[in-house]
Short mmCIF file of C-alpha atoms and ligand atoms in Angstrom, two decimals:
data_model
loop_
_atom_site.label_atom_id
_atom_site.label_comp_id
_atom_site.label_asym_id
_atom_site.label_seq_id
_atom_site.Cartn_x
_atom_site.Cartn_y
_atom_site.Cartn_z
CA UNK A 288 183.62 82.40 106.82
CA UNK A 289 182.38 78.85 107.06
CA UNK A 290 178.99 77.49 108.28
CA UNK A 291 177.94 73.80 108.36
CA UNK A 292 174.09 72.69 108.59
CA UNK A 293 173.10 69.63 110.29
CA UNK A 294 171.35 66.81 108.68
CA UNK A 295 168.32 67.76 109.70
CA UNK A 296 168.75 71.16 108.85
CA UNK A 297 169.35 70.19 105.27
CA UNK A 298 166.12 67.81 105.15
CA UNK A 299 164.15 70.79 106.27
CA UNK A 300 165.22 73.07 103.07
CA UNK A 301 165.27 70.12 101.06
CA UNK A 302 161.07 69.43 102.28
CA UNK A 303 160.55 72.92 102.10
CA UNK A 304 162.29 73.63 98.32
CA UNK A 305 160.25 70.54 97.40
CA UNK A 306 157.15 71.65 98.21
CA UNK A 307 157.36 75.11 97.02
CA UNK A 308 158.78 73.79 93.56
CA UNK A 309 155.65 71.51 93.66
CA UNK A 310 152.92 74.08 94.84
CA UNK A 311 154.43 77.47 94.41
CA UNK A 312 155.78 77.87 90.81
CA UNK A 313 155.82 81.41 89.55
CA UNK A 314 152.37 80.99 87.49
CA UNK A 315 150.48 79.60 90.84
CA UNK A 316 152.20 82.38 92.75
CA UNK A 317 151.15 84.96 90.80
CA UNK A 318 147.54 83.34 91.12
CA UNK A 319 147.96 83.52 94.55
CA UNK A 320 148.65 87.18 95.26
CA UNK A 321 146.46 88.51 92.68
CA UNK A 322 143.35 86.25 94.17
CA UNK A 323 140.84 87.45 97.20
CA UNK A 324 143.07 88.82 100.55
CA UNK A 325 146.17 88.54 98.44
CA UNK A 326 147.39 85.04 99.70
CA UNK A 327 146.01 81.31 100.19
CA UNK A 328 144.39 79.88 102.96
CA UNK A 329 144.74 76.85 101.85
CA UNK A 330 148.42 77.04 101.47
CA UNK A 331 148.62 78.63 105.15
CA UNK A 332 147.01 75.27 106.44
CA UNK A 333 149.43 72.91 104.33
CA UNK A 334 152.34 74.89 106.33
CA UNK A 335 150.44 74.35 109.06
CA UNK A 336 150.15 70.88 108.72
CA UNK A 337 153.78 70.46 107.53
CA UNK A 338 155.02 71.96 111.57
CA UNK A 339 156.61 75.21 109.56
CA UNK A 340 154.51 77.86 111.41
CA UNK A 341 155.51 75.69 114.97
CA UNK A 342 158.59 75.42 113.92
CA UNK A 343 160.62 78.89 115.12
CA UNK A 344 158.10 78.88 118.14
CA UNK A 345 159.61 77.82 121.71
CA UNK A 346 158.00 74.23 122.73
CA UNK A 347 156.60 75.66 126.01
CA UNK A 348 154.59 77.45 123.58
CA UNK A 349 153.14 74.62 121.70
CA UNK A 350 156.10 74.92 118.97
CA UNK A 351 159.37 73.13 117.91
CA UNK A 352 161.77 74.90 119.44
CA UNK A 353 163.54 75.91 116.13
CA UNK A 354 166.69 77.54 116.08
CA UNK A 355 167.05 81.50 113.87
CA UNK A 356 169.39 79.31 111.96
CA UNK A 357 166.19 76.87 111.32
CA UNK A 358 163.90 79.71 110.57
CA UNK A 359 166.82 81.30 108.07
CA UNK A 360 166.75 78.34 106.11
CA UNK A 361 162.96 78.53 105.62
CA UNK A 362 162.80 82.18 104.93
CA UNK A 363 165.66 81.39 102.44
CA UNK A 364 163.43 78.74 100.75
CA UNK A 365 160.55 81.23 100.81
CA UNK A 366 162.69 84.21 99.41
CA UNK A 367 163.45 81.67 96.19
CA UNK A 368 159.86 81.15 96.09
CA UNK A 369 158.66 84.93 96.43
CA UNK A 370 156.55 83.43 99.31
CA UNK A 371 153.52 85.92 100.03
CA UNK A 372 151.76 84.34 103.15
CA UNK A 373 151.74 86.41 105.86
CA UNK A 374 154.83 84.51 107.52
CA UNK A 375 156.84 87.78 108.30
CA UNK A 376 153.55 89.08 109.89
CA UNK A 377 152.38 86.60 112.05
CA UNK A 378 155.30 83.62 113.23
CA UNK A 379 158.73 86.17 112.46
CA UNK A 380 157.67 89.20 114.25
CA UNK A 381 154.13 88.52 116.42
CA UNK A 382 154.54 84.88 117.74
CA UNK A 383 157.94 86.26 118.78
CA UNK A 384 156.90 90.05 120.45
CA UNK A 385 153.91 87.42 122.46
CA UNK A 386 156.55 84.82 123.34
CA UNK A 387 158.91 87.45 124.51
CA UNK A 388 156.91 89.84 126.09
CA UNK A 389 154.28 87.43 128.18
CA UNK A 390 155.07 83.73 128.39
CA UNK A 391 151.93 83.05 130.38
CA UNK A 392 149.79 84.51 127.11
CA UNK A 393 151.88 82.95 124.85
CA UNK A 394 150.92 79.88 126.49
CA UNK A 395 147.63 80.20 125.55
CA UNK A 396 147.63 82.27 122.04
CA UNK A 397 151.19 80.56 120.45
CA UNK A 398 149.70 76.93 120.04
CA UNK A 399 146.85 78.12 117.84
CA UNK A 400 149.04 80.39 115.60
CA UNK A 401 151.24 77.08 115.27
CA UNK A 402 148.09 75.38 114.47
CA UNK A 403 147.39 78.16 111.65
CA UNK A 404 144.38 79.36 113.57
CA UNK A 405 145.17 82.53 114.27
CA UNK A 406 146.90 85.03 112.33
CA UNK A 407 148.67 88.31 113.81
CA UNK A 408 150.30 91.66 112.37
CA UNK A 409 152.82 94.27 114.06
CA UNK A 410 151.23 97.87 113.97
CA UNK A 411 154.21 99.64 115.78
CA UNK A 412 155.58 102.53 112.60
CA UNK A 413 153.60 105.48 111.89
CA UNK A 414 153.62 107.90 109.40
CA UNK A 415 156.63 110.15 110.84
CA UNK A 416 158.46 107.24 112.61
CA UNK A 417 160.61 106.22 109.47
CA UNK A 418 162.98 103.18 110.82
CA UNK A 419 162.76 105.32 114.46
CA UNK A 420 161.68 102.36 116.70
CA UNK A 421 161.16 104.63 119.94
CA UNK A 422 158.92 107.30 117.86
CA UNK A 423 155.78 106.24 118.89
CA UNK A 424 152.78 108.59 119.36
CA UNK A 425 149.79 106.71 119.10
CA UNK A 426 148.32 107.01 122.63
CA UNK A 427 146.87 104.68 125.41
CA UNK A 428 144.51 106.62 127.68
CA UNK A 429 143.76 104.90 130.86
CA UNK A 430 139.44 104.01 130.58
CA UNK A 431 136.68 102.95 133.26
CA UNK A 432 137.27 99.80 132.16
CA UNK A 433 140.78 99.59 130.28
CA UNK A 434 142.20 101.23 127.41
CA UNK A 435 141.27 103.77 124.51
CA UNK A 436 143.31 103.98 121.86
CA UNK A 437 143.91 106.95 119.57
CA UNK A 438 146.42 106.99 116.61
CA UNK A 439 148.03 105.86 113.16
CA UNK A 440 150.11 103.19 112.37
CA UNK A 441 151.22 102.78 108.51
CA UNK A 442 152.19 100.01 106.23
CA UNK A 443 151.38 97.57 108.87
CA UNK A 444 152.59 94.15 107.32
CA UNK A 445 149.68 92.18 106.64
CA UNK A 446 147.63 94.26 108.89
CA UNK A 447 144.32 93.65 106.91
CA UNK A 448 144.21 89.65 107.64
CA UNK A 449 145.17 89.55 111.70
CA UNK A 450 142.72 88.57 114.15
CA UNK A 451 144.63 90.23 116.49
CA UNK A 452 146.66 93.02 116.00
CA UNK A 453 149.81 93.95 118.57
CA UNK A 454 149.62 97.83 118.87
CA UNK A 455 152.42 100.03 120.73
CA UNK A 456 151.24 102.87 122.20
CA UNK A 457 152.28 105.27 124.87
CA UNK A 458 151.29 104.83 128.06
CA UNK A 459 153.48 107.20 129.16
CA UNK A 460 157.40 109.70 127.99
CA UNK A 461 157.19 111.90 124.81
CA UNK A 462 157.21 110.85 121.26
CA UNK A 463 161.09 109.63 120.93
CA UNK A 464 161.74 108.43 124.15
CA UNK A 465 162.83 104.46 125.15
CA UNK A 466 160.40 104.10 128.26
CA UNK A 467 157.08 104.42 128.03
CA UNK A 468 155.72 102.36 125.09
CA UNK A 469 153.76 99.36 126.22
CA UNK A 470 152.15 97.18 123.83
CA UNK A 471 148.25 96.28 123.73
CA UNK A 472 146.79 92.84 121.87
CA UNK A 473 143.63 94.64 119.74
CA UNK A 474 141.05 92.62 117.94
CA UNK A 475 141.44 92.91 114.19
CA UNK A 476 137.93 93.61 113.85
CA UNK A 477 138.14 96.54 116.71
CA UNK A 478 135.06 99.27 116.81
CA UNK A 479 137.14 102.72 116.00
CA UNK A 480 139.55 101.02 114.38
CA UNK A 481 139.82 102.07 110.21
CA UNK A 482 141.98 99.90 107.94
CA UNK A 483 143.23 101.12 104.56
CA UNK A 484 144.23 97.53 103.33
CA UNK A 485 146.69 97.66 99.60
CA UNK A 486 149.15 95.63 97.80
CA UNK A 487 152.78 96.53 98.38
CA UNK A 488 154.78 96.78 95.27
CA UNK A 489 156.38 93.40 96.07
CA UNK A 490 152.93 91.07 96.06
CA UNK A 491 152.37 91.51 100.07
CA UNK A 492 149.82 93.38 101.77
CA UNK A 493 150.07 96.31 103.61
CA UNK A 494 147.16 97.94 105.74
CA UNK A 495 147.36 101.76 107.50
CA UNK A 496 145.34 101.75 110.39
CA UNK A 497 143.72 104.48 112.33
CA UNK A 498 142.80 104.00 115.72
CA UNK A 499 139.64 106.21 116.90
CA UNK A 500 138.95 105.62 120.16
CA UNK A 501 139.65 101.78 120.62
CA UNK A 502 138.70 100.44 123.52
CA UNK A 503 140.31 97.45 125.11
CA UNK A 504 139.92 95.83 128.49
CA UNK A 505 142.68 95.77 131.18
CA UNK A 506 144.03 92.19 130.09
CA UNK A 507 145.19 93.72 126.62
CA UNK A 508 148.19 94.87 127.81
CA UNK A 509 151.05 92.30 126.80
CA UNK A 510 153.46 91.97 128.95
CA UNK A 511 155.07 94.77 131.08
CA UNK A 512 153.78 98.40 130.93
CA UNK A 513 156.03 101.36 129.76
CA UNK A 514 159.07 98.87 128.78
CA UNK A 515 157.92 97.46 125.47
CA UNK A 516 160.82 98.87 123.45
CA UNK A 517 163.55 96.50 124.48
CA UNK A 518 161.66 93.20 122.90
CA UNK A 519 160.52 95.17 119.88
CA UNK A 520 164.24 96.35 119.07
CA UNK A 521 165.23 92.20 120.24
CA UNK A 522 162.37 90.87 117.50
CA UNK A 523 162.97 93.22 115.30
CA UNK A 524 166.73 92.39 115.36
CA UNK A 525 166.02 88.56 114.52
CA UNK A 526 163.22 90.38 111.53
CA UNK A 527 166.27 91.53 110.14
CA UNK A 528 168.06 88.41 109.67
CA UNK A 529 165.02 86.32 108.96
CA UNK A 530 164.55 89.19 106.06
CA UNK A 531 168.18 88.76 104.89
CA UNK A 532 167.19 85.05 104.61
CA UNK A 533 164.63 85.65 102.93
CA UNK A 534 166.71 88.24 100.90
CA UNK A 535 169.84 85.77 100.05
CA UNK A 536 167.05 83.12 98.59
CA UNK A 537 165.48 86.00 96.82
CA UNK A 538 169.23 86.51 95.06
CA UNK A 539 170.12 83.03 94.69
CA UNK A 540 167.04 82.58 92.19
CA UNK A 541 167.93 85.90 90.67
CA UNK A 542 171.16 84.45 89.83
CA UNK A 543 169.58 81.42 88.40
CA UNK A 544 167.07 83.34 86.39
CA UNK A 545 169.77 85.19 84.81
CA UNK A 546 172.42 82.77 83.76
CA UNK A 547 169.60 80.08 82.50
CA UNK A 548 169.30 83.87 80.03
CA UNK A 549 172.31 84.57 79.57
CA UNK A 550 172.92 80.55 78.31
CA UNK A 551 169.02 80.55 75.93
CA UNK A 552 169.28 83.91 74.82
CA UNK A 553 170.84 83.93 71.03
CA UNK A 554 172.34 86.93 69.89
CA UNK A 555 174.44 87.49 66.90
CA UNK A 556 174.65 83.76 66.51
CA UNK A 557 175.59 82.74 70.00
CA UNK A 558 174.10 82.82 73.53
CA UNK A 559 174.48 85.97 75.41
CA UNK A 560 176.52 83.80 78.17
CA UNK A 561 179.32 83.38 75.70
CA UNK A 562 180.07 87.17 75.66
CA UNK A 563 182.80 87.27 78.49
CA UNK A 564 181.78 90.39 79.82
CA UNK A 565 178.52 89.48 80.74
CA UNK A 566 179.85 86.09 82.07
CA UNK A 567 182.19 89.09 84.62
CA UNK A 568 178.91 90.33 85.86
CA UNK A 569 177.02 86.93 86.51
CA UNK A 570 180.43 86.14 88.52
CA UNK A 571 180.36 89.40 90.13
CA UNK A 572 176.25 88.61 90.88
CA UNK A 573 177.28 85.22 92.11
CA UNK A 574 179.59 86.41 94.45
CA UNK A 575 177.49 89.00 96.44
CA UNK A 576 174.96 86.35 96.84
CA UNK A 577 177.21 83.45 98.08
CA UNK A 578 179.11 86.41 100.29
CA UNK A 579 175.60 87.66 101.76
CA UNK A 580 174.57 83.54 102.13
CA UNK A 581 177.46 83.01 104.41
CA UNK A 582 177.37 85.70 106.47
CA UNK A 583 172.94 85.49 107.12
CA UNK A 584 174.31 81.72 108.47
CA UNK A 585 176.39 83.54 110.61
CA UNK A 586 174.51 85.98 111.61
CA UNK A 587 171.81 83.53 112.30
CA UNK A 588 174.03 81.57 114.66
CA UNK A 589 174.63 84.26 116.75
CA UNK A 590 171.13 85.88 117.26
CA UNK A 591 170.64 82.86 119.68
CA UNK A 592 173.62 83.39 121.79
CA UNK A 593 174.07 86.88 121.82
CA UNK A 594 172.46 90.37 122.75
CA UNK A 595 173.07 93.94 123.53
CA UNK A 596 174.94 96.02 121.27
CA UNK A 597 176.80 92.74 119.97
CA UNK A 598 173.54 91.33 119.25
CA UNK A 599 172.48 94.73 117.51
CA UNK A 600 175.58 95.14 115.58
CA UNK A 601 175.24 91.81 113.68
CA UNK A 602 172.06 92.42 112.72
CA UNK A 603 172.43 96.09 111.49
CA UNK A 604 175.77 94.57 109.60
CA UNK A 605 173.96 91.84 107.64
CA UNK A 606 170.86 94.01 107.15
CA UNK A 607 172.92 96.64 105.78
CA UNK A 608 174.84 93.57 103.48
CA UNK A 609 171.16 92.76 102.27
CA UNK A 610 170.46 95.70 101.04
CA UNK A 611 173.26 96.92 99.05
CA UNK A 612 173.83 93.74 97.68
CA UNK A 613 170.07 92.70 96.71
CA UNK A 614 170.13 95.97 95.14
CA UNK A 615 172.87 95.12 93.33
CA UNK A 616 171.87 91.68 91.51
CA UNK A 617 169.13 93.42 91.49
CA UNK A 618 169.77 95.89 88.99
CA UNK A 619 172.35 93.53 87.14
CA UNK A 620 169.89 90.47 86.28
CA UNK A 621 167.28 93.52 85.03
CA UNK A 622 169.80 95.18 82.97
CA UNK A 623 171.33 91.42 81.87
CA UNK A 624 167.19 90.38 80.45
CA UNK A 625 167.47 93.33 78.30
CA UNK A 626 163.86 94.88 78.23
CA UNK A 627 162.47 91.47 79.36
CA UNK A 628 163.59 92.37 82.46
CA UNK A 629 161.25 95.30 82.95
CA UNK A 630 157.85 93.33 82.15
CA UNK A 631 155.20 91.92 84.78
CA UNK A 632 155.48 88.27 82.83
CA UNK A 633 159.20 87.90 84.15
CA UNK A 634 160.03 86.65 87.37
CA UNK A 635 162.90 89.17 87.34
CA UNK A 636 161.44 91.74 88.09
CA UNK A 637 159.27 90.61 91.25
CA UNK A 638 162.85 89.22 92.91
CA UNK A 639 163.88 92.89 92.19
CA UNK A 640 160.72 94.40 93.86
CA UNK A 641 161.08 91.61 96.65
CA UNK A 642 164.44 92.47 97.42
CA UNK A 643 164.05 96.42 97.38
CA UNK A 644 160.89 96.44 100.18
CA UNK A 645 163.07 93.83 102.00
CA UNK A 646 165.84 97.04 102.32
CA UNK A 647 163.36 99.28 103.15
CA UNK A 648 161.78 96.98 106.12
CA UNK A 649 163.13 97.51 109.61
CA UNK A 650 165.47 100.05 108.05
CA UNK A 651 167.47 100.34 104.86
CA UNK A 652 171.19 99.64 104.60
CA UNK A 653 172.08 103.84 104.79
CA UNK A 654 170.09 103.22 108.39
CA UNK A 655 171.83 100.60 109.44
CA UNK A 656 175.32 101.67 108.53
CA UNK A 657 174.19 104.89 110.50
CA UNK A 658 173.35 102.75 113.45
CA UNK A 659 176.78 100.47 113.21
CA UNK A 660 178.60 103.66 113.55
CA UNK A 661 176.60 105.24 116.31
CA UNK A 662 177.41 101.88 118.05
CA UNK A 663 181.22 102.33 117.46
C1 FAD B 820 159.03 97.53 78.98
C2 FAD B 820 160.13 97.94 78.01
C3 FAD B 820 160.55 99.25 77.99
C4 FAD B 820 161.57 99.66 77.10
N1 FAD B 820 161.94 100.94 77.11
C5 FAD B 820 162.91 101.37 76.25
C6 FAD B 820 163.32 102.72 76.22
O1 FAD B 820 162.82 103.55 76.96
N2 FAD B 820 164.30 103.07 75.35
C7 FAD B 820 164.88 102.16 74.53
O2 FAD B 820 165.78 102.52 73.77
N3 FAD B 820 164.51 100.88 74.53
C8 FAD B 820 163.54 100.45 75.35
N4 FAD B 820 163.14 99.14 75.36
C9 FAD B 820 163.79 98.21 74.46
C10 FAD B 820 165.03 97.63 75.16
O3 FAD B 820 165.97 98.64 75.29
C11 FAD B 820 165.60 96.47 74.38
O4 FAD B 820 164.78 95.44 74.74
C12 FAD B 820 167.08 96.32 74.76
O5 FAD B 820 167.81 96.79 73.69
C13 FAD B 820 167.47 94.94 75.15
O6 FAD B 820 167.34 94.06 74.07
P1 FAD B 820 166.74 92.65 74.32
O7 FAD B 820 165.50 92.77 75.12
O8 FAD B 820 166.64 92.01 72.99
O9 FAD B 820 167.82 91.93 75.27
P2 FAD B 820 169.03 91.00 74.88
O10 FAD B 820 169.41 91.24 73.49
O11 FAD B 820 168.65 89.66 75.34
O12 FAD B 820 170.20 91.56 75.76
C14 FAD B 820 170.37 91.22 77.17
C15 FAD B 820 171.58 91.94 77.71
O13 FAD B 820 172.77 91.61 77.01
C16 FAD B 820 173.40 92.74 76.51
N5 FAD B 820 174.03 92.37 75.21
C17 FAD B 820 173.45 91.87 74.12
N6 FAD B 820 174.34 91.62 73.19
C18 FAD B 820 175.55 91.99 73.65
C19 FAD B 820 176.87 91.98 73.14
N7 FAD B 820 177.14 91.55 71.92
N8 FAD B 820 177.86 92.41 73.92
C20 FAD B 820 177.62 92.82 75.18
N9 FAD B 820 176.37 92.86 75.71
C21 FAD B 820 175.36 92.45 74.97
C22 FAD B 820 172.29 93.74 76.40
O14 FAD B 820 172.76 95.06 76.42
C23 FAD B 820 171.49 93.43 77.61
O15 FAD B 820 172.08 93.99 78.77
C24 FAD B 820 162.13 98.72 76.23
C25 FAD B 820 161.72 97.40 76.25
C26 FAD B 820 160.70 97.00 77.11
C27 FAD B 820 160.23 95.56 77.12
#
């Protein structure tokens, strides 16, 4: 399984790795997420600036035109960097549902998210959805003028920062079914709506949100009504893969963390790396990640060119991939620190927490082997 990058593509993690080493060391990252909102402005503007957050959007829509194979490598270089800017949030999964579901607003709202202007969040699970993307209950009840909104949507990514949040809500069909669910574009600062904004156990933020009685006006609907559930299973398809990404840079600097150990740590007279079976299990660590690397590339290349089921399998397969094999460097470079491992000062452990809520988002690998086989 081979996979060659382009010159270009290899300046862009090169810029990108650069920077980060630069302006996002562990110390200034940790500064970061435990400052005001969780995550820097500043450094939203300076990717801003740098074309990253135009970069996966489609140049009609003000962006670069950026391949998933271009927005892999900078999730990769983010996942090394434990990256906590709402990214995921507002270019992977809400620059994408807009561009998808209504070019003409993307048009208009796409060039100032490029710009770094304005910041969006997902709310589509709710508390008894699990990684069920048709069970959606929240409700859209037709107004005098528009929309009113009644529901709950949980662990909303990043929820608590958006300007504008995209909601899915029925407009019609019961709780589990495909049609339906159309999606509404709701001012983060709603009346009715009620955030419960926390910290995830990785460093993100996560908001629940309950919608009261939210009204909208008739141009909130995105795109086409009833039939939103075919571009939120295509974006969150690419989500997965852009997590993987995310998830084989996340390993990659696990690996390095734990074999710079293994080579500084003395014990008994000689550095824990000499002991040959601990140099077996920084192999076997090694090997998962450089598997999983090669086939997110893959994976990446196809998202582009395929859909359907094909399109679905590859992501469930390297989703699945991500999250058996994160968990198990994982667990290794914890166990390989010794006690270390365990404590907040270590970077160690915050891959390990980065690389567990990756599983769990947009489905753990038990779901997606469930869903490969229910493809069969
Ligand atoms: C937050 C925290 C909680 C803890 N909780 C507990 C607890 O509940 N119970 C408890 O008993 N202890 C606990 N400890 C202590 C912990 O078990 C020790 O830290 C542990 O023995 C690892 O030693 P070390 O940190 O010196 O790691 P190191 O000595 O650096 O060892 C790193 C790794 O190498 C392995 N290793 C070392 N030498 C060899 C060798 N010669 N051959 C093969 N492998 C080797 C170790 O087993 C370990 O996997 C805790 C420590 C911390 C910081």
């Amino acid at each position: 399984m081979s996979f060659t990058f382009t010159d270009d593509q290899r300046q862009l993690a090169d810029s990108i790795a650069r920077f980060l080493a630069d302006k996002y060391g562990f110390e200034q990252r940790n500064k970061i997420r435990k400052g005001d909102g969780g995550w820097s402005r500043e450094i939203w503007a300076e990717f801003a600036a740098l074309g990253w957050l135009a970069l996966p959007i489609a140049e009609e829509h003000g962006g670069l035109g950026g391949t998933t194979v271009d927005l892999a490598l900078m999730m990769e270089q983010f996942g090394k960097a434990l990256v906590v800017e709402p990214f995921v949030a507002t270019i992977v999964l809400g620059a994408e549902i807009v561009a998808k579901a209504d070019p003409a607003r993307a048009a208009e709202i796409l060039p100032q998210v490029a710009a770094g202007e304005h910041l969006l969040a997902f709310a589509h699970s709710e508390p008894n959805s699990r990684y069920d993307l048709p069970r959606v209950s929240t409700m859209a009840t037709q107004g005098d003028e528009g929309w009113i909104l009644d529901g709950h949507k949980a662990v909303v990514l990043h929820g608590d920062s958006a300007d504008t949040l995209i909601v899915s809500a029925r407009t019609g069909g019961r709780d589990d079914e495909r049609d339906g669910i159309t999606l509404f574009l709701v001012p983060g600062d709603a009346e009715g709506l009620t955030k419960k904004t926390y910290p995830t156990i990785d460093g993100m933020r996560g908001a629940d949100l309950e919608f009261d009685g939210v009204r909208v006006g008739p141009d909130a609907v995105l795109g086409e009504m009833g039939h939103a559930l075919d571009i939120v299973e295509g974006v969150a398809d690419r989500a997965c893969v852009a997590l993987a990404a995310e998830g084989v840079g996340a390993m990659q600097a696990t690996v390095d963390l734990t074999t710079d150990y293994l080579k500084t740590r003395t014990q008994f007279g000689k550095p824990l790396g000499s002991f040959q079976v601990l140099q077996h299990r920084a192999v076997d660590m090694l090997s998962e990640t450089r598997f999983a690397h090669a086939l997110c590339y893959r994976t990446a290349g196809l998202m582009d060119t395929v859909g359907g089921v094909e399109r679905a399998r590859a992501a469930s397969i390297i989703k699945a991939e991500i999250g058996r094999a994160g968990k198990m460097v994982g667990e290794e470079a914890v166990q390989l620190h010794g006690g270390m491992g365990m404590t907040d000062e270590m970077a160690v452990g915050h891959y390990f927490k980065r690389l567990r809520l990756i599983d769990v988002t947009f489905g753990n690998a038990g779901h997606h082997l469930s869903r490969i086989v229910g493809m069969a």
